[in-house]
Short mmCIF file of C-alpha atoms in Angstrom, two decimals:
data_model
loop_
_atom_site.label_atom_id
_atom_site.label_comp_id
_atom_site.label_asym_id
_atom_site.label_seq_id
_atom_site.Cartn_x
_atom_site.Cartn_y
_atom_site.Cartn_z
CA UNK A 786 34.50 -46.33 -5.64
CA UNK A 787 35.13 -45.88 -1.79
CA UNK A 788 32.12 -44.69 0.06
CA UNK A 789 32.36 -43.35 3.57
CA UNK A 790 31.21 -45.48 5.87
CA UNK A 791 29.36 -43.53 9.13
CA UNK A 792 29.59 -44.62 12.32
CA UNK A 793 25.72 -43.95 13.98
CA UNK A 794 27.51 -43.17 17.71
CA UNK A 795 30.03 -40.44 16.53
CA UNK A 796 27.82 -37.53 16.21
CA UNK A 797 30.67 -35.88 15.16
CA UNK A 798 31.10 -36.57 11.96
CA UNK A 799 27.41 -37.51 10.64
CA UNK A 800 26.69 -34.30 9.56
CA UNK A 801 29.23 -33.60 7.39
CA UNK A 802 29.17 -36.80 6.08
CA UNK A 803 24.88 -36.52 5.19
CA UNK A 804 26.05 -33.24 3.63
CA UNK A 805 29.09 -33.39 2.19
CA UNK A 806 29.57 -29.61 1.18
CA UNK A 807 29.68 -27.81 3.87
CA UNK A 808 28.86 -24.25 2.16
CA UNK A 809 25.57 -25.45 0.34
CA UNK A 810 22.48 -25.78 2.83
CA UNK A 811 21.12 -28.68 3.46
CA UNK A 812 18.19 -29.83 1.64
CA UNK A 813 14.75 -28.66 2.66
CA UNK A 814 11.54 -29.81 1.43
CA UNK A 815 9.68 -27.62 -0.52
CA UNK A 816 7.08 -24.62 0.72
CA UNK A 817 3.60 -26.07 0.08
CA UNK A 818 2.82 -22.65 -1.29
CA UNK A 819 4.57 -23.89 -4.24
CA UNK A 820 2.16 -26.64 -4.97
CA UNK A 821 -1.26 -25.52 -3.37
CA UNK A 822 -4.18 -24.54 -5.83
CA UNK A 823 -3.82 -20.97 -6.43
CA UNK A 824 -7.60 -19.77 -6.85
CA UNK A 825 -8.31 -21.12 -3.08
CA UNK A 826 -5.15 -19.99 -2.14
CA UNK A 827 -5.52 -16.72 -3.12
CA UNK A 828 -8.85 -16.40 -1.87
CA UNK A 829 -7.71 -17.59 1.31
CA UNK A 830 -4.97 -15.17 1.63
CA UNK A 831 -7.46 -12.16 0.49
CA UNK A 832 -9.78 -12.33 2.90
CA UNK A 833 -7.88 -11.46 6.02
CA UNK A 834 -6.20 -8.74 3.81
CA UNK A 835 -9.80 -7.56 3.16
CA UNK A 836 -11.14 -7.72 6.31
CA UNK A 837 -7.86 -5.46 7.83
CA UNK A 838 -8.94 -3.12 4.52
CA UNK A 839 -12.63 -3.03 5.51
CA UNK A 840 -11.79 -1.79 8.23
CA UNK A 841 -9.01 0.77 7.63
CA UNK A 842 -11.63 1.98 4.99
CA UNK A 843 -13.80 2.39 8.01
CA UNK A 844 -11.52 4.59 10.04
CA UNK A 845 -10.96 6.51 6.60
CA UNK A 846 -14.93 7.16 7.33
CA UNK A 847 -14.97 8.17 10.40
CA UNK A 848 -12.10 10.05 10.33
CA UNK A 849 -13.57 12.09 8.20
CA UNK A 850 -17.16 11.95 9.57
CA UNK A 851 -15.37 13.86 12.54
CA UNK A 852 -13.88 16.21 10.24
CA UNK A 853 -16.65 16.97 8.41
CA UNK A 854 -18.38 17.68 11.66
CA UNK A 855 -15.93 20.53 12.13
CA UNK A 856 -17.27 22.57 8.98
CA UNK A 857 -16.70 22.54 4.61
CA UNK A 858 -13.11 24.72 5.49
CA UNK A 859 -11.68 21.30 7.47
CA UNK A 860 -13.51 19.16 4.77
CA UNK A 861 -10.77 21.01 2.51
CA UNK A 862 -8.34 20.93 4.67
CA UNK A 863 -7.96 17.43 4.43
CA UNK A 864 -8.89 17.03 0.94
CA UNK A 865 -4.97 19.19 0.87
CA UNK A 866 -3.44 16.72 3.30
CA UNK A 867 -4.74 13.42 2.45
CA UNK A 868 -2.60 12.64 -0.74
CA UNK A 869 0.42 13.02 1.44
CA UNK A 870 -1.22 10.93 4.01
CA UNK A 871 -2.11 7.99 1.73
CA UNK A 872 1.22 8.53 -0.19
CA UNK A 873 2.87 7.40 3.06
CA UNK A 874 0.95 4.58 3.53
CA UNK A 875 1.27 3.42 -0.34
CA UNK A 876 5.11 3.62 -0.24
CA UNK A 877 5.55 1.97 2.72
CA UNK A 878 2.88 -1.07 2.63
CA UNK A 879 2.67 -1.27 -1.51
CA UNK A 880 5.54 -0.15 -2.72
CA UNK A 881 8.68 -0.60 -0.74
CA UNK A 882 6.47 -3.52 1.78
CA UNK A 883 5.83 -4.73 -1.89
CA UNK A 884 9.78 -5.16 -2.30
CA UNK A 885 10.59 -6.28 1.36
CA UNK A 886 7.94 -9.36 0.97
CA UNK A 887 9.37 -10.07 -2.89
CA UNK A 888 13.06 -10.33 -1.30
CA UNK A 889 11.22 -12.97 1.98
CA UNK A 890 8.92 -15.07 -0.12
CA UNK A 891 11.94 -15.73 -2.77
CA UNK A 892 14.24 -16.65 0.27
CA UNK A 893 11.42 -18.80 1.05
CA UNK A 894 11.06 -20.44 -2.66
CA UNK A 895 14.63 -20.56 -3.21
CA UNK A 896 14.22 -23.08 0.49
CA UNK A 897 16.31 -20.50 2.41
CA UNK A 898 14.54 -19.18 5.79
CA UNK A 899 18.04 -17.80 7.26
CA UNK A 900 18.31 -14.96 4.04
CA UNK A 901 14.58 -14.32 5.04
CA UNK A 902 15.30 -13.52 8.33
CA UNK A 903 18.13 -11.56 8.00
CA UNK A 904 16.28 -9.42 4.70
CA UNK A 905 13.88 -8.66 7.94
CA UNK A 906 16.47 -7.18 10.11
CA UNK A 907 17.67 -4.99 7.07
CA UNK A 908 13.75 -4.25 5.95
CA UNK A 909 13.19 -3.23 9.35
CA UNK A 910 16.08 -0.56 9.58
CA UNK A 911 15.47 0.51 5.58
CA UNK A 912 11.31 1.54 7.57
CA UNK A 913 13.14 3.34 10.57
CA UNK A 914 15.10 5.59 8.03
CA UNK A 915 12.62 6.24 5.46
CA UNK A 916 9.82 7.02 8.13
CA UNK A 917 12.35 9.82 9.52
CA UNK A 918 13.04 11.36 6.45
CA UNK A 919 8.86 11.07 5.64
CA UNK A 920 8.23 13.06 8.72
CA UNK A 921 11.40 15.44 8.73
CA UNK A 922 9.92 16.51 5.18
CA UNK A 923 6.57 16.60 5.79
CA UNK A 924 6.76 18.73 8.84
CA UNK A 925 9.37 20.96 7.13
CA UNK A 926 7.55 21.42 3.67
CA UNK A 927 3.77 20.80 4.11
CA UNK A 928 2.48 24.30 4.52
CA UNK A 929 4.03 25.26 1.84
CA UNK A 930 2.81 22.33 -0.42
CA UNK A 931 -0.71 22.47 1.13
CA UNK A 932 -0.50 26.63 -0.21
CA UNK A 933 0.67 25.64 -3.59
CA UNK A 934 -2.19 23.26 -3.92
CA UNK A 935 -4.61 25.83 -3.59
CA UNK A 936 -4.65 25.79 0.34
CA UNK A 937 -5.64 29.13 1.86
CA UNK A 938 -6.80 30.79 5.05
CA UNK A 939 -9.33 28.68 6.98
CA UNK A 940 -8.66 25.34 4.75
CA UNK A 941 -4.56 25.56 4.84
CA UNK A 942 -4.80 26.43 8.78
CA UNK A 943 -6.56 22.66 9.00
CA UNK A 944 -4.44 21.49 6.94
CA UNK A 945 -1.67 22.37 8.66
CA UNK A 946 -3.18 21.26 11.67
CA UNK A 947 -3.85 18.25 11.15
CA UNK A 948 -0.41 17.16 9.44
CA UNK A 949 1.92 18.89 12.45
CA UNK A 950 0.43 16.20 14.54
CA UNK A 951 -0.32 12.81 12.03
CA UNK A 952 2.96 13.24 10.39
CA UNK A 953 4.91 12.92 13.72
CA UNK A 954 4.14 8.88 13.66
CA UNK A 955 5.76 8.61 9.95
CA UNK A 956 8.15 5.90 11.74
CA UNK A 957 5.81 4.18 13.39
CA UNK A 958 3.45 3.68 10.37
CA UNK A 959 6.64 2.85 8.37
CA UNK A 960 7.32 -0.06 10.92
CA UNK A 961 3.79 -1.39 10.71
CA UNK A 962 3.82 -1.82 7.35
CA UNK A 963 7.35 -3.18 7.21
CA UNK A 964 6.69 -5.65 9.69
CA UNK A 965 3.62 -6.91 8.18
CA UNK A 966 5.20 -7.00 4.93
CA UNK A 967 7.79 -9.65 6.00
CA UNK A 968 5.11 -11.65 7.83
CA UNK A 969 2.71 -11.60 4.62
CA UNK A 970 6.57 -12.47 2.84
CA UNK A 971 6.13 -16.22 4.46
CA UNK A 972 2.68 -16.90 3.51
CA UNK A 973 1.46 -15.48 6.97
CA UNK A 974 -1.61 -12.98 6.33
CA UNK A 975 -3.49 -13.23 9.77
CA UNK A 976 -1.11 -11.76 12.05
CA UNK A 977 -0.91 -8.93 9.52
CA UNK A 978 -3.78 -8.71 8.61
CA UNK A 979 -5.80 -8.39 12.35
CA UNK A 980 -3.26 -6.47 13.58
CA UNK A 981 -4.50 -3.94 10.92
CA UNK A 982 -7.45 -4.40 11.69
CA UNK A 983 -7.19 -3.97 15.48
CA UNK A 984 -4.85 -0.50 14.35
CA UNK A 985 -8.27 0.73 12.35
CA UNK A 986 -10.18 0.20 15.03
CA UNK A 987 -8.03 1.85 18.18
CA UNK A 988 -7.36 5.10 15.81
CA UNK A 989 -11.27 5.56 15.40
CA UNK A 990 -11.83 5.44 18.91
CA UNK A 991 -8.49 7.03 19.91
CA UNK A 992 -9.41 9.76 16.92
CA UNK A 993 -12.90 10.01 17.96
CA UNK A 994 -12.33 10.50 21.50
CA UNK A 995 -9.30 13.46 20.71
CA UNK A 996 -10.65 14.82 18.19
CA UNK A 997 -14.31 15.34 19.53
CA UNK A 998 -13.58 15.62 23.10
CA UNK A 999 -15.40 12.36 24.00
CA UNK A 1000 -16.78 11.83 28.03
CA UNK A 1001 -13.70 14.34 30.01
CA UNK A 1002 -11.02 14.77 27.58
CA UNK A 1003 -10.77 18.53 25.82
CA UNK A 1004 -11.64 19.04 22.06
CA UNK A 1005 -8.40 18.71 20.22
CA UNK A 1006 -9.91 19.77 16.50
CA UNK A 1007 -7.66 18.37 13.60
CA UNK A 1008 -4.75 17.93 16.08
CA UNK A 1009 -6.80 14.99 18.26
CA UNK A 1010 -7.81 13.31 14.94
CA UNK A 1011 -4.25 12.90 13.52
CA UNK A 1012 -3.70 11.91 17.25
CA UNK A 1013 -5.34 8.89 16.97
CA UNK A 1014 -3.48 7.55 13.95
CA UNK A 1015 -0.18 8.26 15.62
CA UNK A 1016 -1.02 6.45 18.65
CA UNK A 1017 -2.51 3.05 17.29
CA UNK A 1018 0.05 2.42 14.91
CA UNK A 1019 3.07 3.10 17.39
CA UNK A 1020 0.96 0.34 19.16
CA UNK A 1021 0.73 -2.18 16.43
CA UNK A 1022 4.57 -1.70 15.57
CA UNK A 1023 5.35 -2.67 19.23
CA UNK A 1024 3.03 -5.52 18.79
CA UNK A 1025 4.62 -6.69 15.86
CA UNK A 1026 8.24 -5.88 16.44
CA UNK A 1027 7.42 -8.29 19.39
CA UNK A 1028 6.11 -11.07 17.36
CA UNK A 1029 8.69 -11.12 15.28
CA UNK A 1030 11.47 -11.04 18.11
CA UNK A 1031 9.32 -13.76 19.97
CA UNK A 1032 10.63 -16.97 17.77
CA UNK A 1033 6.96 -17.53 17.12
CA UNK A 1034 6.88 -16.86 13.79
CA UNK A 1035 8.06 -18.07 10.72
CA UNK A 1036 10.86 -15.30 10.09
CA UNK A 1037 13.18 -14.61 12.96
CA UNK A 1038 13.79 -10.98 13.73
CA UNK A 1039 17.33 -11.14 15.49
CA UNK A 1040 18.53 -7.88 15.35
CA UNK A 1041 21.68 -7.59 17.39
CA UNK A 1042 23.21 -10.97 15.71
CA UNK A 1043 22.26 -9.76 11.92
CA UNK A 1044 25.68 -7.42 10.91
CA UNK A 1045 23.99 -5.20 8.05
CA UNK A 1046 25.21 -6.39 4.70
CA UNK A 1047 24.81 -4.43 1.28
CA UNK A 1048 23.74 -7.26 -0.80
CA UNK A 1049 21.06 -8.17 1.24
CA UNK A 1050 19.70 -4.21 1.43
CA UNK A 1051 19.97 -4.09 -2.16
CA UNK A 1052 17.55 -7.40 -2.87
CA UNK A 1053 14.95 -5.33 -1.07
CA UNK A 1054 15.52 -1.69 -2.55
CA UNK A 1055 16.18 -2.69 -6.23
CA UNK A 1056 12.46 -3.85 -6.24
CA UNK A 1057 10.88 -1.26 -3.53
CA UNK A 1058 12.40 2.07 -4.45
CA UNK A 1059 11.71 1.29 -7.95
CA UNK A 1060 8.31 0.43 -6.96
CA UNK A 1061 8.04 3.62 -4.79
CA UNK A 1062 7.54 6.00 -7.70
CA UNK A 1063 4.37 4.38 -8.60
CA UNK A 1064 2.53 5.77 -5.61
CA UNK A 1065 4.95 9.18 -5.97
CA UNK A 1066 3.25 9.02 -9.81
CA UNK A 1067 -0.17 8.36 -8.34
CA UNK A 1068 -0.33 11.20 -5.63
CA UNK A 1069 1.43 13.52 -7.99
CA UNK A 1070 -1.46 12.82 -10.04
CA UNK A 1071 -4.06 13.33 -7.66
CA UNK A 1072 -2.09 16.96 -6.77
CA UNK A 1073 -1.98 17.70 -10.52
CA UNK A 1074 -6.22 17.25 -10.33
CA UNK A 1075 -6.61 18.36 -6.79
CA UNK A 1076 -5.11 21.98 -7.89
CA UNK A 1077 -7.38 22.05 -11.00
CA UNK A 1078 -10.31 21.77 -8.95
CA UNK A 1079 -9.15 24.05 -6.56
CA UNK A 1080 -9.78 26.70 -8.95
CA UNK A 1081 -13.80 26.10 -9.02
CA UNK A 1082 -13.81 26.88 -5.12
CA UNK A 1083 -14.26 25.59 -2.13
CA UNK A 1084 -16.86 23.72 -2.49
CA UNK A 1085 -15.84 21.84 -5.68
CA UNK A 1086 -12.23 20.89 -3.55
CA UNK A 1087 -14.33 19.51 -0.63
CA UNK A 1088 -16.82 17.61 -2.86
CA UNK A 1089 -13.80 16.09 -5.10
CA UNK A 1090 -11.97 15.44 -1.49
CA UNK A 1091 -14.50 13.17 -1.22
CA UNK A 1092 -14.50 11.62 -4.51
CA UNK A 1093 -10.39 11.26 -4.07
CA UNK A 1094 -10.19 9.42 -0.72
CA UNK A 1095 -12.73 6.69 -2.04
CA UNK A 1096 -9.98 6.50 -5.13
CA UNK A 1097 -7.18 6.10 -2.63
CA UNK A 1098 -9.09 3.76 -0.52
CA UNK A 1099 -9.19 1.31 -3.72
CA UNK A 1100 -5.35 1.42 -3.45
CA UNK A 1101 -5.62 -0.81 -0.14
CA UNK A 1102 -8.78 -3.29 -1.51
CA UNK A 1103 -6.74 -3.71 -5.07
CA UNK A 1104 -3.75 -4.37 -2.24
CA UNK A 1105 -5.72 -7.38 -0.34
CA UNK A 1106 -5.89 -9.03 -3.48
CA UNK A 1107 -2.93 -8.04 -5.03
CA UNK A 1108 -0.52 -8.73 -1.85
CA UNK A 1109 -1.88 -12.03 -1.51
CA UNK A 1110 -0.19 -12.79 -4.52
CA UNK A 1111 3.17 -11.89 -3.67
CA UNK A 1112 4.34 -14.89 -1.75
CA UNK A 1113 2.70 -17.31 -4.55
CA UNK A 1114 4.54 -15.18 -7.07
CA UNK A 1115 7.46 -14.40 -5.03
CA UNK A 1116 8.34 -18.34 -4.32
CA UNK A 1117 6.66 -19.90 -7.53
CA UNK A 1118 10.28 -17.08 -8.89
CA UNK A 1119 12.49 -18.31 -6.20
CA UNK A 1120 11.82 -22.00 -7.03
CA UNK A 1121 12.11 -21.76 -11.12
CA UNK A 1122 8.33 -21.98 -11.66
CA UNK A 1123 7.71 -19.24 -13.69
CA UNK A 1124 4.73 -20.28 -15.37
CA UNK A 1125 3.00 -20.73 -11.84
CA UNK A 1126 4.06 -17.11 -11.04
CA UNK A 1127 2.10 -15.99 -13.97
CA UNK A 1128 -1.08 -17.78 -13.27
CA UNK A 1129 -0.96 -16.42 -9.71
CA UNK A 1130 -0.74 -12.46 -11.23
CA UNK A 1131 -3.23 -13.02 -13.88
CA UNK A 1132 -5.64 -14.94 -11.53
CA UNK A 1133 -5.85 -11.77 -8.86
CA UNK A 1134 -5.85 -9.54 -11.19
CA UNK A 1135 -9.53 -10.62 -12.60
CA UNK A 1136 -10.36 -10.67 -9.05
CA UNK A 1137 -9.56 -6.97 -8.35
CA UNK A 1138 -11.40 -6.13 -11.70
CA UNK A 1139 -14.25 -7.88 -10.46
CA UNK A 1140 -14.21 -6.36 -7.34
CA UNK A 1141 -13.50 -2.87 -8.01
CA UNK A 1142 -15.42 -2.74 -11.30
CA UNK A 1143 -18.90 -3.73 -9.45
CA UNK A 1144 -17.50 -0.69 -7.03
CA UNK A 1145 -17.26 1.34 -9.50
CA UNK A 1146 -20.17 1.20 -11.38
CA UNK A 1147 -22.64 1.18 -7.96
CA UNK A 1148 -21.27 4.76 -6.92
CA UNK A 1149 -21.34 5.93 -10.61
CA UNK A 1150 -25.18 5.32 -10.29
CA UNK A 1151 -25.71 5.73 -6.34
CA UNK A 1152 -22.57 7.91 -5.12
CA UNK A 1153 -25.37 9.00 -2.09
CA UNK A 1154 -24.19 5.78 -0.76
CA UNK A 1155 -20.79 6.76 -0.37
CA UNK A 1156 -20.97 10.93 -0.19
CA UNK A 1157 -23.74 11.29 2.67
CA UNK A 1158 -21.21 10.21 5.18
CA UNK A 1159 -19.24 12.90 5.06
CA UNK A 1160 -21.68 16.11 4.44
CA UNK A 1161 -25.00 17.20 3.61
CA UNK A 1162 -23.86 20.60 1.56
CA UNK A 1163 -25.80 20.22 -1.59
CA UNK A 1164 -23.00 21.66 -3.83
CA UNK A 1165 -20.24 19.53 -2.34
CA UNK A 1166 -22.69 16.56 -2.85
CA UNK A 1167 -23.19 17.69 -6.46
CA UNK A 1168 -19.14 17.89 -6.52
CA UNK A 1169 -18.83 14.44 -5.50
CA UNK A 1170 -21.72 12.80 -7.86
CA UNK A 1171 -20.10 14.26 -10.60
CA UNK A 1172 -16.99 13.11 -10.03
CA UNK A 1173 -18.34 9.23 -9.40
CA UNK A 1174 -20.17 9.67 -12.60
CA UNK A 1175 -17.08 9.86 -14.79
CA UNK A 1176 -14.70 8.06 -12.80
CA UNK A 1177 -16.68 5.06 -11.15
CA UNK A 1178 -17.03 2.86 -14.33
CA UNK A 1179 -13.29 3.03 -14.69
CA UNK A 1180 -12.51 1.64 -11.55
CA UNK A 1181 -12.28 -1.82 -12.98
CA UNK A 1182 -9.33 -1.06 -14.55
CA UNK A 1183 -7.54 0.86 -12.25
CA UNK A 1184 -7.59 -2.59 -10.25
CA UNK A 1185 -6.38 -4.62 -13.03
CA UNK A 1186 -3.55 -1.95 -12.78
CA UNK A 1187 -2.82 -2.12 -9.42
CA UNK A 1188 -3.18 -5.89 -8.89
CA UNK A 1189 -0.78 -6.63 -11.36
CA UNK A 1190 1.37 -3.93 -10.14
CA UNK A 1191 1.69 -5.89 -6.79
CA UNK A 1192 2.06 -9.47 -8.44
CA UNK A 1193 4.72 -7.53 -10.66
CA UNK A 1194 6.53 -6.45 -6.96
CA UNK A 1195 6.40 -10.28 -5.75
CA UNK A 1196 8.42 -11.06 -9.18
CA UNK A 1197 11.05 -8.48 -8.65
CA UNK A 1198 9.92 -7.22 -11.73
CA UNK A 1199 8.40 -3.43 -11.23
CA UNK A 1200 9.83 -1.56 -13.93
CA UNK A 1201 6.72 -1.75 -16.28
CA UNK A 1202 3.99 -1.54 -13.83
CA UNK A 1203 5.37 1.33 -13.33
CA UNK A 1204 5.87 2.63 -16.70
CA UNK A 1205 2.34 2.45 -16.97
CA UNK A 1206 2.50 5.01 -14.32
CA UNK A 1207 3.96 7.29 -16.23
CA UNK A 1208 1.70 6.87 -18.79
CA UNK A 1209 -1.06 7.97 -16.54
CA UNK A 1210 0.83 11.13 -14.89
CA UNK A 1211 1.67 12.24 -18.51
CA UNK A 1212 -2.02 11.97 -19.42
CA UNK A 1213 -3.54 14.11 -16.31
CA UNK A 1214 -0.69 16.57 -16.42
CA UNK A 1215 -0.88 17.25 -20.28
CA UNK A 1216 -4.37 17.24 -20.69
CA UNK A 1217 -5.00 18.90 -17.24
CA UNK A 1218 -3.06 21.51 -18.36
CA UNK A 1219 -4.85 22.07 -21.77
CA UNK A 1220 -8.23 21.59 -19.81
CA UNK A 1221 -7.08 24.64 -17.67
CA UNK A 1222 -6.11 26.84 -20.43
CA UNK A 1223 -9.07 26.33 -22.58
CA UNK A 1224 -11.25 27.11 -18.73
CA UNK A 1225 -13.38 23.89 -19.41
CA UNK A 1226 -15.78 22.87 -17.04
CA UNK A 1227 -15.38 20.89 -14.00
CA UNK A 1228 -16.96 17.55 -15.53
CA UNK A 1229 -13.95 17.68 -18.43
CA UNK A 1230 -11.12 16.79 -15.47
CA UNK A 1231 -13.22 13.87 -14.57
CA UNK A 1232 -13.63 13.06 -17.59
CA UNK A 1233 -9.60 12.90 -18.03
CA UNK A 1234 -9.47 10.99 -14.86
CA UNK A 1235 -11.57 8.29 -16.33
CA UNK A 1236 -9.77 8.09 -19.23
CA UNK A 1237 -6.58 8.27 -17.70
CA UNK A 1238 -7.54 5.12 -15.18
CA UNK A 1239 -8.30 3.21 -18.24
CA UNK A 1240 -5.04 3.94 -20.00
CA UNK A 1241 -3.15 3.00 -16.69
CA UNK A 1242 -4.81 -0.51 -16.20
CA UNK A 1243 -4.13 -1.43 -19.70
CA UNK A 1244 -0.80 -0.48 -20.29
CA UNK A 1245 0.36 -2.40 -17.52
CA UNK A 1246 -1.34 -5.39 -18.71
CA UNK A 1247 1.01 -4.66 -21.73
CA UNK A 1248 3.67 -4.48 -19.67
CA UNK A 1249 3.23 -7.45 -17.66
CA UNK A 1250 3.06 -9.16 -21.04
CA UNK A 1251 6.16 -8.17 -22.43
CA UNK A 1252 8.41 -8.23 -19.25
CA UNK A 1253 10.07 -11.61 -18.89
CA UNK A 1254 10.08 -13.42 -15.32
CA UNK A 1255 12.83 -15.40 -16.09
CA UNK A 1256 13.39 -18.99 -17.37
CA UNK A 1257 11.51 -21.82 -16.37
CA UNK A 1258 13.53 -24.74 -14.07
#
């Protein structure tokens, strides 16, 4: 057998020769994220996610704190717009930021860093295009959905207020979430995760100070709250774009040497746009159930507005947990260790039960704690207990839902998760509309919205079960 022998002067020829085919990369040692212990891991990965959640459920608060303070007919004003608000935010962070850090963390797994870089490039050009098309839609077709949905006179007018303004950063909330999906893709959550955090905090102040006409500035209404949200996310996309241009990081943003490629495009959309009609189903869901309430007045849509952005607001919490599992998942599937990946799912999804169930079940027996921030209208408060009441004890399930959902994303494997979707669309739409023909009372629809949470959480345990993640290596 003749072996090569290498001269250690001729630098030459000692690559080649330690690798001897040229087209394979070079060995790399393996992520530790592949071999760390995934309870500490996870927990250590959830808590910055958390912390940026805290506080974007903060600025949910005061956001609308200040609206409240502008009367019940802005109160339903954004009960109208708030689904389309949150829908934004779910397809670009959870759904198609789901897909973006699936495609980086298996680049990572697979031991790979130059795919995950140039997935970033595409990821960040797929955000630029789908925030356009957000806000050329919104802008163009919100009145009209906000009047379908029940929206009239005072209520539709703040409506329409509001989303003329919040709806003109769609790209810049797109690129947020983007770029914080392919950090949280490498096993980075803190850059994320307190640039969130830092977002929450400038749009309550930047909100606050609009909306309210803090110190010298003029009283903008609905227009200076959606203000602030446009403004501090345009700043933490800067931020991050620069991070990620900046070499410090693990991913390498290199835009103008990255020529767009299809395959690459795909390995993100084949798991995000599938993934994006699971929010689509959730928000069409909420619609379905915001219109039904509509019908009992005012004050029933203002009280269940309420109820509804404390249910979206467990989106991003079932997230923190859920997202931290995507890298574990996402390389465990890269490297062949299937098994792994399954641990990881099942382990933060008993988490997000946990979490969200003890939620749940303190507002179904103290929803003061949650509903006196935002009015002190009797009826409306009566609205919103009501709805807690029937709804809060499911919440544990809706998290098991959602948390596998997102460890479902980080295997490329969304087809079932969202299934059980479906499931839960079909459930509120059907018996919503029997409810409404039969002119039940108002505690019947939260009584399907229980039920329908509980159906959604475990059918996608079912479908977790059944979907393979591929063979073990």
């Amino acid at each position: 057998m003749h072996v090569q022998s290498i001269d250690p002067q001729d630098t030459t020829v000692t690559a080649a020769a330690l690798n001897p085919n040229p087209a394979a990369p070079a060995a790399r040692p393996p992520d530790p994220l592949l071999s760390a212990p995934l309870l500490p891991t996870l927990l250590r990965f959830a808590l910055p996610n958390m912390l940026a959640m805290v506080a974007t459920a903060l600025a949910a608060i005061a956001e609308t704190a200040y609206v409240g303070s502008f009367g019940v007919a802005s109160l339903a004003g954004m009960a109208l717009v708030f689904p389309l608000v949150m829908l934004q935010n779910m397809l670009s962070a959870g759904a198609m930021g789901g897909g973006v850090s699936s495609a980086v963390s298996r680049a990572f797994g697979a031991g790979d860093p130059a795919r995950a870089s140039a997935l970033a490039v595409h990821a960040m050009w797929i955000g630029v295009a789908a925030g356009s098309v957000y806000m050329v839609l919104m802008l163009v077709f919100g009145p009209a959905l906000f009047a379908a949905l029940g929206g009239q006179g005072e209520a539709l007018s703040q409506a329409v207020a509001y989303a003329n303004v919040a709806f003109l950063g769609s790209v810049f909330i797109w690129l947020v979430n983007t770029f914080s999906s392919v950090i949280r893709g490498s096993g980075n959550m803190k850059v994320p995760s307190a640039t969130l955090l830092i977002v929450a905090v400038a749009q309550v102040l930047i909100g606050g100070a609009l909306g309210l006409g803090w110190g010298p500035l003029p009283r903008l209404g609905m227009a200076g709250v959606a203000a602030g949200q446009v403004v501090a996310n345009f700043l933490g996309a800067a931020f991050l774009l620069s991070y990620l241009a900046s070499g410090r990081a693990k991913v390498q943003l290199r835009v103008r040497s990255t020529p767009l490629q299809w395959p690459l495009a795909r390995d993100i959309l084949r798991v995000g746009a599938v993934a994006c009609l699971s929010p689509l189903q959730t928000v069409l869901t909420i619609l379905i159930l915001t219109r039904l309430v509509a019908h009992f007045g005012t004050n029933a849509l203002a009280g269940y507005g309420i109820g509804t952005r404390l249910e979206f607001l467990l989106v991003p919490i079932a997230f923190a947990i859920g997202v931290a599992s995507v890298p574990l998942v996402g390389m465990a599937i890269g490297a062949g260790k299937v098994a792994r990946a399954r641990r990881a799912a099942w382990t933060a999804a008993l988490l997000a039960t946990g979490l969200l169930g003890v939620l749940g079940l303190v507002l179904a027996v103290a929803p003061q704690l949650w509903t006196q921030h935002f009015t002190t209208d009797p009826e409306v408060l009566a609205a919103a207990a009501l709805y807690f009441h029937w709804a809060g004890p499911c919440y544990g399930l809706f998290g098991l839902g959602l948390s596998l959902y997102f460890s479902s994303l980080g295997a490329g494997k969304a087809f079932g998760p969202v299934m059980a979707g479906t499931v839960r669309l079909v459930l509120v739409a059907v018996g919503g509309a029997a409810l409404a023909w039969a002119q039940t009372p108002p505690w019947t629809i939260y009584a399907l919205v229980a039920f329908a949470m509980a159906a959604y959480g475990l059918s996608t345990v079912l479908a977790v079960r059944m979907t393979s993640w591929g063979v073990e290596r």
